[in-house]
Structure formats: structure tokens, C-alpha cells
Short mmCIF file of C-alpha atoms in Angstrom, two decimals:
data_model
loop_
_atom_site.label_atom_id
_atom_site.label_comp_id
_atom_site.label_asym_id
_atom_site.label_seq_id
_atom_site.Cartn_x
_atom_site.Cartn_y
_atom_site.Cartn_z
CA THR F 1 -24.18 -28.80 -2.81
CA GLN F 2 -22.21 -26.22 -5.02
CA LEU F 3 -18.49 -26.02 -4.25
CA LEU F 4 -15.69 -23.87 -5.53
CA GLU F 5 -12.25 -25.06 -5.32
CA GLN F 6 -9.62 -22.25 -5.21
CA SER F 7 -5.99 -22.91 -5.74
CA PRO F 8 -3.27 -22.23 -4.56
CA GLN F 9 -4.29 -21.75 -0.94
CA PHE F 10 -0.93 -19.80 -0.32
CA LEU F 11 1.42 -18.01 -2.71
CA SER F 12 4.52 -16.30 -1.75
CA ILE F 13 6.53 -14.59 -4.67
CA GLN F 14 8.98 -11.81 -5.35
CA GLU F 15 8.12 -8.35 -6.84
CA GLY F 16 7.90 -8.47 -10.51
CA GLU F 17 6.87 -12.15 -10.92
CA ASN F 18 3.55 -13.29 -12.62
CA LEU F 19 1.04 -15.53 -10.95
CA THR F 20 -2.31 -17.21 -11.58
CA VAL F 21 -5.03 -18.13 -9.15
CA TYR F 22 -7.67 -20.67 -10.21
CA CYS F 23 -11.25 -21.17 -9.21
CA ASN F 24 -13.00 -24.41 -10.31
CA SER F 25 -16.32 -25.82 -9.81
CA SER F 26 -18.47 -28.59 -11.23
CA SER F 27 -21.39 -26.32 -11.26
CA VAL F 28 -22.42 -23.61 -13.71
CA PHE F 29 -22.72 -19.90 -12.48
CA SER F 30 -24.60 -17.09 -13.73
CA SER F 31 -21.61 -14.86 -13.01
CA LEU F 32 -18.22 -15.14 -10.96
CA GLN F 33 -17.00 -12.41 -8.88
CA TRP F 34 -13.58 -11.81 -7.60
CA TYR F 35 -12.94 -10.02 -4.28
CA ARG F 36 -9.76 -8.94 -2.49
CA GLN F 37 -9.64 -8.74 1.39
CA GLU F 38 -7.29 -6.97 3.63
CA PRO F 39 -6.78 -7.90 7.31
CA GLY F 40 -9.50 -6.45 9.40
CA GLU F 41 -11.65 -5.59 6.31
CA GLY F 42 -14.48 -7.09 4.36
CA PRO F 43 -13.99 -8.36 0.88
CA VAL F 44 -13.92 -5.71 -1.82
CA LEU F 45 -15.29 -6.44 -5.19
CA LEU F 46 -12.74 -6.39 -7.89
CA VAL F 47 -14.65 -7.58 -10.93
CA THR F 48 -17.69 -9.54 -12.13
CA VAL F 49 -17.38 -11.81 -15.23
CA VAL F 50 -20.70 -12.91 -16.79
CA THR F 51 -20.22 -14.39 -20.24
CA GLY F 52 -18.45 -17.74 -20.93
CA GLY F 53 -15.07 -16.97 -22.24
CA GLU F 54 -15.12 -13.40 -21.09
CA VAL F 55 -11.78 -11.61 -20.26
CA LYS F 56 -11.64 -8.64 -18.09
CA LYS F 57 -8.64 -6.44 -17.29
CA LEU F 58 -7.84 -4.29 -14.31
CA LYS F 59 -4.61 -2.65 -14.72
CA ARG F 60 -2.13 -5.64 -14.07
CA LEU F 61 -4.97 -8.09 -13.25
CA THR F 62 -6.60 -10.41 -15.96
CA PHE F 63 -9.76 -12.24 -15.07
CA GLN F 64 -11.03 -14.90 -17.46
CA PHE F 65 -14.45 -16.93 -17.17
CA GLY F 66 -14.42 -20.36 -18.59
CA ASP F 67 -16.42 -21.21 -21.68
CA ALA F 68 -18.77 -23.42 -19.69
CA ARG F 69 -19.04 -20.78 -16.92
CA LYS F 70 -17.77 -23.37 -14.33
CA ASP F 71 -14.22 -21.96 -13.67
CA SER F 72 -12.31 -18.86 -13.80
CA SER F 73 -8.75 -17.49 -13.29
CA LEU F 74 -7.04 -14.39 -12.00
CA HIS F 75 -3.73 -13.64 -13.52
CA ILE F 76 -1.53 -10.87 -12.00
CA THR F 77 1.46 -9.50 -14.18
CA ALA F 78 4.57 -8.17 -12.48
CA ALA F 79 3.23 -8.42 -8.87
CA GLN F 80 3.74 -5.51 -6.48
CA PRO F 81 4.02 -5.59 -2.79
CA GLY F 82 0.44 -3.71 -2.81
CA ASP F 83 -1.05 -6.70 -4.44
CA THR F 84 -0.46 -8.59 -1.07
CA GLY F 85 -3.87 -9.83 0.26
CA LEU F 86 -6.51 -12.55 0.26
CA TYR F 87 -8.19 -13.12 -3.03
CA LEU F 88 -11.46 -14.71 -3.00
CA CYS F 89 -13.59 -16.00 -5.84
CA ALA F 90 -17.41 -16.27 -5.38
CA GLY F 91 -19.96 -18.00 -7.75
CA ALA F 92 -23.34 -16.15 -8.13
CA GLY F 93 -26.63 -17.44 -9.13
CA GLN F 94 -29.42 -15.13 -10.52
CA ALA F 95 -29.92 -11.85 -8.93
CA GLY F 96 -30.83 -11.91 -5.16
CA THR F 97 -29.19 -15.18 -4.39
CA ALA F 98 -26.42 -16.15 -2.11
CA LEU F 99 -22.79 -16.25 -3.16
CA ILE F 100 -20.75 -19.34 -2.96
CA PHE F 101 -17.22 -18.72 -2.04
CA GLY F 102 -13.81 -20.37 -2.52
CA LYS F 103 -11.61 -20.62 0.43
CA GLY F 104 -9.35 -18.06 -0.83
CA THR F 105 -5.78 -17.52 -1.98
CA THR F 106 -3.32 -15.74 0.43
CA LEU F 107 -0.74 -13.89 -1.65
CA SER F 108 2.35 -12.30 -0.28
CA VAL F 109 4.68 -10.33 -2.58
CA SER F 110 7.91 -9.29 -1.07
CA SER F 111 10.30 -6.54 -2.52
CA GLU Z 1 -21.89 7.19 -0.65
CA ALA Z 2 -21.29 5.36 2.67
CA GLY Z 3 -20.62 1.79 2.41
CA VAL Z 4 -21.93 -1.19 4.49
CA THR Z 5 -21.22 -0.62 8.14
CA GLN Z 6 -21.18 -3.24 10.96
CA PHE Z 7 -21.07 -2.99 14.67
CA PRO Z 8 -19.29 -3.95 16.82
CA SER Z 9 -15.95 -4.76 15.06
CA HIS Z 10 -14.98 -7.16 17.77
CA SER Z 11 -16.81 -9.02 20.42
CA VAL Z 12 -15.69 -11.37 22.93
CA ILE Z 13 -18.21 -13.15 25.14
CA GLU Z 14 -18.44 -16.29 27.38
CA LYS Z 15 -20.27 -19.45 26.39
CA GLY Z 16 -23.81 -19.12 27.07
CA GLN Z 17 -24.06 -15.39 26.82
CA THR Z 18 -25.91 -13.39 24.28
CA VAL Z 19 -24.59 -11.17 21.48
CA THR Z 20 -26.28 -8.94 18.99
CA LEU Z 21 -24.56 -7.86 15.80
CA ARG Z 22 -25.73 -5.00 13.70
CA CYS Z 23 -25.49 -4.16 10.05
CA ASP Z 24 -26.30 -1.06 8.20
CA PRO Z 25 -26.58 -1.60 4.33
CA ILE Z 26 -25.84 0.85 1.63
CA SER Z 27 -28.66 3.28 1.51
CA GLY Z 28 -31.36 2.09 -1.10
CA HIS Z 29 -30.20 -1.62 -1.08
CA ASP Z 30 -33.16 -3.77 -0.78
CA ASN Z 31 -31.04 -7.10 -0.50
CA LEU Z 32 -29.24 -7.76 2.71
CA TYR Z 33 -27.16 -10.84 3.34
CA TRP Z 34 -25.38 -12.23 6.41
CA TYR Z 35 -22.25 -14.58 5.83
CA ARG Z 36 -19.91 -16.19 8.27
CA ARG Z 37 -16.44 -17.25 8.17
CA VAL Z 38 -14.93 -19.63 10.62
CA MET Z 39 -11.30 -20.36 10.97
CA GLY Z 40 -9.95 -22.54 8.22
CA LYS Z 41 -13.25 -22.62 6.13
CA GLU Z 42 -14.84 -20.45 3.37
CA ILE Z 43 -17.11 -17.56 3.76
CA LYS Z 44 -20.51 -19.14 4.12
CA PHE Z 45 -24.05 -17.84 3.60
CA LEU Z 46 -26.43 -17.57 6.50
CA LEU Z 47 -29.54 -15.66 5.32
CA HIS Z 48 -30.90 -13.10 2.88
CA PHE Z 49 -33.54 -10.43 3.52
CA VAL Z 50 -35.39 -8.57 0.73
CA LYS Z 51 -36.42 -5.38 2.57
CA GLU Z 52 -37.79 -6.61 5.69
CA SER Z 53 -38.74 -9.99 4.59
CA LYS Z 54 -36.53 -13.23 5.05
CA GLN Z 55 -36.11 -14.41 1.49
CA ASP Z 56 -33.73 -17.40 2.23
CA GLU Z 57 -32.59 -18.56 5.73
CA SER Z 58 -31.27 -22.02 4.69
CA GLY Z 59 -27.72 -21.16 5.87
CA MET Z 60 -28.75 -20.46 9.60
CA PRO Z 61 -26.93 -23.02 11.78
CA ASN Z 62 -29.75 -23.55 14.28
CA ASN Z 63 -32.34 -21.75 16.29
CA ARG Z 64 -29.90 -20.08 18.51
CA PHE Z 65 -29.40 -17.59 15.68
CA LEU Z 66 -32.13 -14.92 15.09
CA ALA Z 67 -32.01 -12.36 12.43
CA GLU Z 68 -34.32 -9.30 11.98
CA ARG Z 69 -34.68 -6.45 9.69
CA THR Z 70 -37.44 -4.28 11.05
CA GLY Z 71 -38.46 -1.49 8.75
CA GLY Z 72 -36.25 -2.89 5.88
CA THR Z 73 -33.24 -0.88 6.77
CA TYR Z 74 -30.60 -2.09 9.31
CA SER Z 75 -30.49 -5.66 10.48
CA THR Z 76 -29.55 -7.52 13.49
CA LEU Z 77 -28.32 -11.07 14.17
CA LYS Z 78 -28.61 -12.21 17.60
CA VAL Z 79 -26.87 -15.39 19.01
CA GLN Z 80 -28.49 -16.70 22.09
CA PRO Z 81 -26.94 -18.72 23.89
CA ALA Z 82 -23.62 -18.45 22.27
CA GLU Z 83 -21.49 -21.65 21.84
CA LEU Z 84 -17.80 -22.16 21.19
CA GLU Z 85 -18.27 -22.96 17.53
CA ASP Z 86 -20.08 -19.72 16.90
CA SER Z 87 -16.74 -18.06 16.96
CA GLY Z 88 -15.76 -16.53 13.56
CA VAL Z 89 -16.17 -13.37 11.52
CA TYR Z 90 -19.55 -12.36 10.57
CA PHE Z 91 -20.08 -10.40 7.35
CA CYS Z 92 -23.03 -8.39 6.16
CA ALA Z 93 -23.40 -7.46 2.43
CA SER Z 94 -26.01 -5.64 0.51
CA SER Z 95 -26.95 -5.31 -3.20
CA GLN Z 96 -29.46 -3.63 -5.17
CA ALA Z 97 -32.83 -5.05 -5.94
CA ARG Z 98 -32.46 -5.24 -9.71
CA ASP Z 99 -28.85 -5.98 -10.05
CA SER Z 100 -28.82 -8.75 -12.63
CA LEU Z 101 -24.99 -9.27 -11.83
CA ASN Z 102 -25.81 -9.97 -8.21
CA GLU Z 103 -22.93 -7.79 -7.14
CA GLN Z 104 -22.85 -7.59 -3.29
CA TYR Z 105 -20.89 -5.13 -1.21
CA PHE Z 106 -19.48 -6.20 2.17
CA GLY Z 107 -19.01 -4.72 5.42
CA PRO Z 108 -15.84 -4.83 7.44
CA GLY Z 109 -17.18 -7.74 9.46
CA THR Z 110 -17.56 -8.37 13.18
CA ARG Z 111 -15.18 -10.73 14.76
CA LEU Z 112 -16.91 -12.92 17.36
CA THR Z 113 -14.87 -14.77 19.85
CA VAL Z 114 -16.72 -17.29 22.31
CA THR Z 115 -14.66 -18.42 25.27
#
């Protein structure tokens, strides 16, 4: 059974701080997706990383895929209160297969 | 372009009753997925349709769950009879048939509470 371990589970920081969320697995994925979910809404796709070692940036968010395509990280620089939410990583197989989700990281950024 | 929509947003039913959840995928998306998140656990896969055909239903908990996608458009997920452990948030997602990145777009979910 493929599993994705996501850490930390909860993170409470002050505005302006940096943070990193980790997503680890013993399995290799074709791609890895990061989602953000707000209360009462569904997960919203932020980015997909495909190539081992790939780094993608989305404003203050930096996503990295491990060389072996088993792990990924999300780094947020100078966190803002608007970054508050649940961040989910999901491992994907080939096209048309189910996603394997981590449990998520609940981020709270206070001003 | 409209996103994935789900109905109802919330449902509270008693144990033993029946509930039907509906999902309308993004227009043109052949792949439709159902997922569920129970409290304290990760989002887990239930089943996958390609057009009107069930491609993978390995995540369906038991035969009290019945999913359909007649005509290959919207899908329904019926739980009959509902049990307490069926409580959770049910998400629907869709993706394009030839999306090699397997990027799935999620609906807002249906929160099901069985009392």
C-alpha cells in the first residue's frame, strides 16, 4: 500500500516567518501535486511536479520534488495571514489513476 | 468555465436511511473520481469512472455504496443503508482524458453526517 507521510501536521507561526512542509513516501510517483484547502471548500490544485529534482515557484511558495520522486517539500517565504489553510500533498500515478493523499498540514499565520 | 459541483453541500441522516450524492464534473472531463475523508484521516480514493464505465472501484468500502454515471456526464453515489462510520466529507474530482500529469480538479464536497 502506498503511503504519503506529511509533516508537520499543525503549524502556527507569525506573519513574516518562513516554513517548510514535507511529504515523504517509500514509493515512487509519476508526479506529485500540492493542494490547498479552505474550510467548506474542496482542495484547490497549486502545482504539479513531475521530474526528479524539479523546483517550481509560485510567488512566495517554492515546491521541490525529490531526485528519486519519492518525496517533496513546500517552502513558504515570509508567510502572510492569507496563507492560512490546509496544505495537502498527493502522489499521482500515470494518467487516469487515483491520487494518494497525505493527511495534510494545517497552517495558521497570525499577524 | 464552471468547476466541479456537488450536491448537497451537507446531509444529516439517521442510521439505516438512504442518501444520494451528486457530482457534476467539469464539462468535457472524461475522468470522474470519488474520494472520501473521514475525521482524522487522509482523503481516500473510492472509485474512478472513465465516461460511463467504472475503471477502478477498489476503494469502495462495501456493497452499501453504489455509484453510477449514466451517459458519462454527472455521477451519483448512493449509500444504502447508511451506517455511522459512513460519516465524512465526500469529494468528487474530474480530469481530462489525456492529461499525462493526472491533474484532478475537486468539487467543494458533501459533508455527510449519519446519526
